[in-house]
Structure formats: C-alpha cells, structure tokens
Short mmCIF file of C-alpha atoms in Angstrom, two decimals:
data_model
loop_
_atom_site.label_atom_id
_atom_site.label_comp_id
_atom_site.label_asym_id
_atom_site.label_seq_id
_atom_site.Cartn_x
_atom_site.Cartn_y
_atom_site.Cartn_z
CA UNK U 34 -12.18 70.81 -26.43
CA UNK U 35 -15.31 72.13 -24.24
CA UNK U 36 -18.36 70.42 -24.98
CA UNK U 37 -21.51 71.30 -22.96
CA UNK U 38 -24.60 68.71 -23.66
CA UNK U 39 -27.92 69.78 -22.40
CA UNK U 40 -30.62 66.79 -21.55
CA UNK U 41 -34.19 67.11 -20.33
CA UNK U 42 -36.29 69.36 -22.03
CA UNK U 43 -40.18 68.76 -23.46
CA UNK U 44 -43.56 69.40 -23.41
CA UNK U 45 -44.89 70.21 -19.83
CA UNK U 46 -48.15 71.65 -18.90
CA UNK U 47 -48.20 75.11 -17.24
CA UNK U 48 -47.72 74.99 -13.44
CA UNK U 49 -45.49 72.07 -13.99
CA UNK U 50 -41.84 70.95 -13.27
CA UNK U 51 -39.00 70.19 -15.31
CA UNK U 52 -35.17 69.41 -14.14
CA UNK U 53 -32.83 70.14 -16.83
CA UNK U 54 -29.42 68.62 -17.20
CA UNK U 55 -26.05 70.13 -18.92
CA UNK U 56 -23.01 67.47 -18.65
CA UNK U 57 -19.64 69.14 -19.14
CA UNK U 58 -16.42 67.67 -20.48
CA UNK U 59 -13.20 69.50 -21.63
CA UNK U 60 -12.85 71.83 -18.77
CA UNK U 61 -11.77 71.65 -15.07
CA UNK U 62 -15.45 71.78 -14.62
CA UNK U 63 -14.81 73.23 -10.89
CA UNK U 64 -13.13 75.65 -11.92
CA UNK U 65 -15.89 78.06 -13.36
CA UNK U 66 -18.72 79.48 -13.28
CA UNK U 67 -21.71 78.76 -15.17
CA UNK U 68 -24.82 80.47 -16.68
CA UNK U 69 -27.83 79.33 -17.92
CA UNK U 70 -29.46 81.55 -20.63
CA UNK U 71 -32.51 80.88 -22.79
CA UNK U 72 -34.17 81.74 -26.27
CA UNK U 73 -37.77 81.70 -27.22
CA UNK U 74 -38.84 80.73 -30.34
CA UNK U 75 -38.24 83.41 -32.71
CA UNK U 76 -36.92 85.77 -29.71
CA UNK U 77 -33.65 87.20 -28.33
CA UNK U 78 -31.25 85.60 -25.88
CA UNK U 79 -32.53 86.43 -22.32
CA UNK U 80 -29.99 85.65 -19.05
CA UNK U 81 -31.58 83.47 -16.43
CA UNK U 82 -28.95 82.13 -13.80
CA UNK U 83 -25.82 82.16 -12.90
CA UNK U 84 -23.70 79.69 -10.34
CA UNK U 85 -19.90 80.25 -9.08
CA UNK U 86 -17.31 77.46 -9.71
CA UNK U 87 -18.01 76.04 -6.17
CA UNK U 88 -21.78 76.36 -6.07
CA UNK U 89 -21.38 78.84 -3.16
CA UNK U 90 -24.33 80.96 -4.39
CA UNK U 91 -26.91 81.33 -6.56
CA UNK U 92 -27.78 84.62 -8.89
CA UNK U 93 -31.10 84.88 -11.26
CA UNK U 94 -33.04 87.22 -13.62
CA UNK U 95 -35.91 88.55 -12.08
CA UNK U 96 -38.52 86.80 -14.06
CA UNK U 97 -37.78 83.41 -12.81
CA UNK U 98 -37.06 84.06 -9.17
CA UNK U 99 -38.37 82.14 -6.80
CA UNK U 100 -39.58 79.72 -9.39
CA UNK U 101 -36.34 78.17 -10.68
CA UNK U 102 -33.30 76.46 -8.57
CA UNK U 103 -29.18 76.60 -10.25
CA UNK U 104 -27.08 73.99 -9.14
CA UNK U 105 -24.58 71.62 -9.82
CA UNK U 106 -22.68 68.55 -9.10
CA UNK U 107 -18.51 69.02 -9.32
CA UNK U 108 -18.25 65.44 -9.09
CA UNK U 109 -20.47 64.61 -11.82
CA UNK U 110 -19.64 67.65 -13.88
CA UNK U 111 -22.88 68.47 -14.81
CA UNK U 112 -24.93 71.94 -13.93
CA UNK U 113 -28.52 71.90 -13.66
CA UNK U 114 -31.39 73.94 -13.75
CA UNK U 115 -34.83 73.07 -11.65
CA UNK U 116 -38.12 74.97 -12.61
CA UNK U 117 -41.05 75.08 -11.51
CA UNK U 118 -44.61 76.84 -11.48
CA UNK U 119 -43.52 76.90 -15.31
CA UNK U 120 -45.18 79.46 -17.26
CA UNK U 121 -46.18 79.09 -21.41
CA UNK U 122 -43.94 82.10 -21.69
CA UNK U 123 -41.01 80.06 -20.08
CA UNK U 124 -41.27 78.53 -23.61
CA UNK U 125 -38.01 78.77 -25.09
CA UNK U 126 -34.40 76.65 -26.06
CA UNK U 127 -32.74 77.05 -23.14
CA UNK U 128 -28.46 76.72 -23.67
CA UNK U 129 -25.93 76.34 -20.45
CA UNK U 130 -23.00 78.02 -21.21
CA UNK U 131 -19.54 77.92 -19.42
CA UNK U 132 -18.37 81.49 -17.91
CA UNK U 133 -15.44 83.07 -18.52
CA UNK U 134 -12.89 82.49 -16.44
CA UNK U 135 -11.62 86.29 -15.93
CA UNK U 136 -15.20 88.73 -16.49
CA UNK U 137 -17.33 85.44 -15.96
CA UNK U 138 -19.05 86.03 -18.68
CA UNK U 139 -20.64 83.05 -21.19
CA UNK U 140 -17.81 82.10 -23.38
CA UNK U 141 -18.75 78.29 -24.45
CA UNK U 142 -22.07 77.04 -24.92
CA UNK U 143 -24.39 73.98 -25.09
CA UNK U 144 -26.50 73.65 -28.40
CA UNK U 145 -29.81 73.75 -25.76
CA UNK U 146 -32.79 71.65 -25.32
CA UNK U 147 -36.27 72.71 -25.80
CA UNK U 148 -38.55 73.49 -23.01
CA UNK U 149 -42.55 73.61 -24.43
CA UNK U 150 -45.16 74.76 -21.57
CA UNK U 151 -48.70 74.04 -23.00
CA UNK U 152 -52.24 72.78 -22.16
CA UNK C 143 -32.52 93.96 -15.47
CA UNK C 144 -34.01 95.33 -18.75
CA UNK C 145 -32.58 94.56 -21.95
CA UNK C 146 -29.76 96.35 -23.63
CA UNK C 147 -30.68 98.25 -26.61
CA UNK C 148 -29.55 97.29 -30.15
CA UNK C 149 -30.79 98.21 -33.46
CA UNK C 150 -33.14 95.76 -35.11
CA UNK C 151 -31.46 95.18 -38.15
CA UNK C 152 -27.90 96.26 -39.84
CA UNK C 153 -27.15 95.78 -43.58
CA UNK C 154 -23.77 96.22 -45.53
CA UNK C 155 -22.60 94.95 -49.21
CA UNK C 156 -19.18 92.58 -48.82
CA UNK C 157 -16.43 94.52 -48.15
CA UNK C 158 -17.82 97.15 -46.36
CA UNK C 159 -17.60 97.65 -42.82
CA UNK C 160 -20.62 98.30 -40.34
CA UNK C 161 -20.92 99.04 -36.53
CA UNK C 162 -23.78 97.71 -34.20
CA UNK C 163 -24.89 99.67 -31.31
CA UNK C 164 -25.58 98.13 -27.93
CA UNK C 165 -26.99 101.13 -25.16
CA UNK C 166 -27.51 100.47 -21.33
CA UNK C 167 -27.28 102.59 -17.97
CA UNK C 168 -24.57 103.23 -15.57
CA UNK C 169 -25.07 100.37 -13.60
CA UNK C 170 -24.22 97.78 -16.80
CA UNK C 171 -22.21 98.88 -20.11
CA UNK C 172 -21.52 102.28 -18.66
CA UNK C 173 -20.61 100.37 -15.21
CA UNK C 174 -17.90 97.69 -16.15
CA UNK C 175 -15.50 96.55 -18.53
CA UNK C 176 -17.49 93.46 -19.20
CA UNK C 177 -19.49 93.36 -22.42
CA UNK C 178 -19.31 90.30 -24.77
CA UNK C 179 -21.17 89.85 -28.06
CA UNK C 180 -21.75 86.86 -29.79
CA UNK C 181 -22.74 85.36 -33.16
CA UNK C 182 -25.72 83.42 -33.81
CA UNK C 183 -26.48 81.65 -37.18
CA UNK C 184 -30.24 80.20 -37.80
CA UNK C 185 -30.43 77.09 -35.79
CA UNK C 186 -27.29 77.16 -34.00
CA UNK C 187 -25.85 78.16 -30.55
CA UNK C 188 -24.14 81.55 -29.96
CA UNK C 189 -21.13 82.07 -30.73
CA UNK C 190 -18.30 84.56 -28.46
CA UNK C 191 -16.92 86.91 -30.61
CA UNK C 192 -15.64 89.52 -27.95
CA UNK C 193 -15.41 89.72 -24.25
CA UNK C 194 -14.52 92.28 -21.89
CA UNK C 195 -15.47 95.07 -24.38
CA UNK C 196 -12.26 94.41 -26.95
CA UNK C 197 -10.66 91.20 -27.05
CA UNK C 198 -10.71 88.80 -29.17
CA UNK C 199 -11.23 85.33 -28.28
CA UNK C 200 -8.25 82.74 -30.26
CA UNK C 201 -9.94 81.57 -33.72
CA UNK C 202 -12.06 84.96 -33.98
CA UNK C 203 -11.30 87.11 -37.45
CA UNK C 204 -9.77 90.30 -36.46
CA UNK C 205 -12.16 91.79 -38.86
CA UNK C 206 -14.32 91.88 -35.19
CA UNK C 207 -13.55 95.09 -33.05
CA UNK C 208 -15.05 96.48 -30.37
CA UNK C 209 -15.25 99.32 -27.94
CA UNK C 210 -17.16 101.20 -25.37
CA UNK C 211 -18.35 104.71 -25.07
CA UNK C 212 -19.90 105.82 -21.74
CA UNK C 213 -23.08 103.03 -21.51
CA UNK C 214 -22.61 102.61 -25.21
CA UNK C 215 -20.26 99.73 -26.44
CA UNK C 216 -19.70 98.72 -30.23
CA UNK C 217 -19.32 96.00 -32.38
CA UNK C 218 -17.69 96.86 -35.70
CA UNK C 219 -17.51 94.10 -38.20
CA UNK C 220 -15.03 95.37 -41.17
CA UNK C 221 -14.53 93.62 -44.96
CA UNK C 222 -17.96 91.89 -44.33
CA UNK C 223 -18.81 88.62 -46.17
CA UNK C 224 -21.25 86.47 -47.00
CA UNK C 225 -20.73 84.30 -43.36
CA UNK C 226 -20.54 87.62 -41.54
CA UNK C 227 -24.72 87.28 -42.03
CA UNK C 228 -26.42 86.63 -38.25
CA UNK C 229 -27.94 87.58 -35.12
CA UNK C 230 -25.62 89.55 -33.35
CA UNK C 231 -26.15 89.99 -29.03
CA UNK C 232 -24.32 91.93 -26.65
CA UNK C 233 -24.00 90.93 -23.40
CA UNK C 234 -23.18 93.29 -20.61
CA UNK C 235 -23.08 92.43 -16.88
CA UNK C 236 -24.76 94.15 -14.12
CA UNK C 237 -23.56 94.01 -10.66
CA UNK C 238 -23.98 91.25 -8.05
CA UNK C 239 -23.05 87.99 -10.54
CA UNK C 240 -26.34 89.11 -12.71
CA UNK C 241 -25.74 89.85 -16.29
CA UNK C 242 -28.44 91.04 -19.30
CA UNK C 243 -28.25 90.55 -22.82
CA UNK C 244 -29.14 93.28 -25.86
CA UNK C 245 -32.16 92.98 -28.14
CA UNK C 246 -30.29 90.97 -30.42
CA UNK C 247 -29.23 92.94 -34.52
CA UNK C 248 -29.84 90.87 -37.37
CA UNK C 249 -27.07 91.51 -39.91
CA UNK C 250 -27.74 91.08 -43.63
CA UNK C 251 -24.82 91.14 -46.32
CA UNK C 252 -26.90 93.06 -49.46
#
C-alpha cells in the first residue's frame, strides 16, 4: 500500500531554514509526481509545490517563491522540501502527497510534520 | 492563485443528502476537468474522495458524487451519517503544473 512518512519539522526562528523530508514506499516512486501542500493551525489546506516524476521542473504557489526549493531523490525515494527566509506565517503541518497519475492531482498523502516559526 | 470559494459550513440530519459548492474562474474549475475534493477528520490527513470532477476513487462510498458547472463544481454527499461529519476541500488545478485548493466546508450531521 502507499505510505508517505514526512521527517523534519520544528521550532525555527523567523528568517531561518528548515529541510523537510517525505520517504515513499508502495509506489514506483519515479513514476509520479508529487506535491507538497500545507495546513496552518486551525486553517485550510493551501498548495505549495509541485515536482514531475523525473524532477525535470519545479512549480510553486506564489507565497513561497523564491524562498522554498522542491526536489527529490528517485534513488532514495524520498521528496523534499527546502525553505528558507521562513516566515511565522509559514507556520503550519505541512503533508507531501503523491499525485495522481492521470490529472496529477494529490491522491495519497503523508500524515505531515509540524513546521513552528517563532522568536 | 487565490483560493476557491466554498461555503463555511454545511449541515444535514442522517439520511439526508447535501451539496457543497466550490466557485473559481476560467482559468481553474471553469478551465479543466481536474477538480478533486477530499475528506478531512480532526487530526488526520486528507482524504481523496473524487478526482477529475466525478470519479470515484476504489474504497470511496458511492454516496459521494460530483460534478461541474461552468467554474462551479459540486460535491454532493447523499444518505449522510454520522462519519460523513468533516472538513471538506476542493482542489482544482490551474494551468502550468500549479494547482489551488477551496476554503475548506465544515460538514455537521444535526
């Protein structure tokens, strides 16, 4: 079955960096696409990133351009997400989740990890 | 990339059936045959309940419909029970491999 484990969230200070991990197992992991979305506490789900199945480009919501890196490892199944110049609003649980292998869209996802920007 | 529109909150007694909304623009919902929604229970990760406006994915209750007018698409949940009771999302994407989500409906079974 597809299981999607996220790793490396926690308490940074703004203007910090985090790398966050999300191993993959189930799935012919080079095979698709995959999305990062996150949630802030008490919020809605918000897209941030997406990545084709062969890491041949890289696609982001507006708000975190410039600021955060997609990428991932086919040999290591495992997709990550690098921020920086973090923000307190980039507060939030942030879930990968495995795209849909016809409309690409988020089919399977993670159960997230917590990202905390604060002083 | 704003967000889709949803309503804030939808309410039913078991049984009945209710629709949730989900509005964008021509160049998402109106745009493509690609809208998802997705379950979310207190604490947990979503859930895909639909993709590409109307299918089902295998293991989902066909109690779950939905459909697309124009840049409105539709969730329509029918005999709703006690489980039924959630956050509900749409998802629509929106041109060049971006994709936005709606508001987000909370669903409560009276």
């Amino acid at each position: 079955q597809v299981r999607l484990v996220e790793s490396g969230g926690g308490v940074v200070q703004p203007g910090g960096s985090l790398r966050l991990s999300c191993a993959a197992s189930g799935f012919t992991f080079s095979s698709y696409g995959l999305h990062w979305v996150r949630q802030a506490p008490g919020k809605g789900l918000e897209w941030v990133a997406f990545i084709p199945h062969d890491g041949s480009g890289e696609y982001y919501a507006d708000f975190v351009k410039g600021r955060f890196t997609i990428s991932r490892d086919n040999s290591k199944n495992t997709l990550y997400l690098k921020m920086d110049s973090l923000r307190t609003e980039d507060t939030a649980v942030h879930y990968c989740a495995k795209g849909d292998g016809g409309s690409g869209s988020p089919d399977y996802w993670g159960q997230g990890t917590l990202v905390t920007v604060s002083s | 990339q704003s967000a889709l529109t949803q309503p804030a909150s939808v309410s039913g007694s078991p049984g009945q059936s209710i629709t949730i909304s989900c509005t964008g623009t021509s160049s998402d919902v109106g745009g493509y045959n690609r809208v998802s929604w997705y379950q979310q229970h207190p604490g947990k990760a979503p859930k895909l309940m639909i993709y590409d406006v109307s299918k089902r994915p295998s293991g989902v209750s066909n109690r779950f419909s939905g459909s697309k007018s124009g840049n409105t698409a539709s969730l329509t949940i029918s005999g709703l029970q006690a489980d039924d009771e959630a956050d509900y999302y749409c998802c629509s994407y929106a041109g060049s491999r971006t994709y936005v989500f709606g508001t987000g409906t909370m669903v409560t079974v009276l």
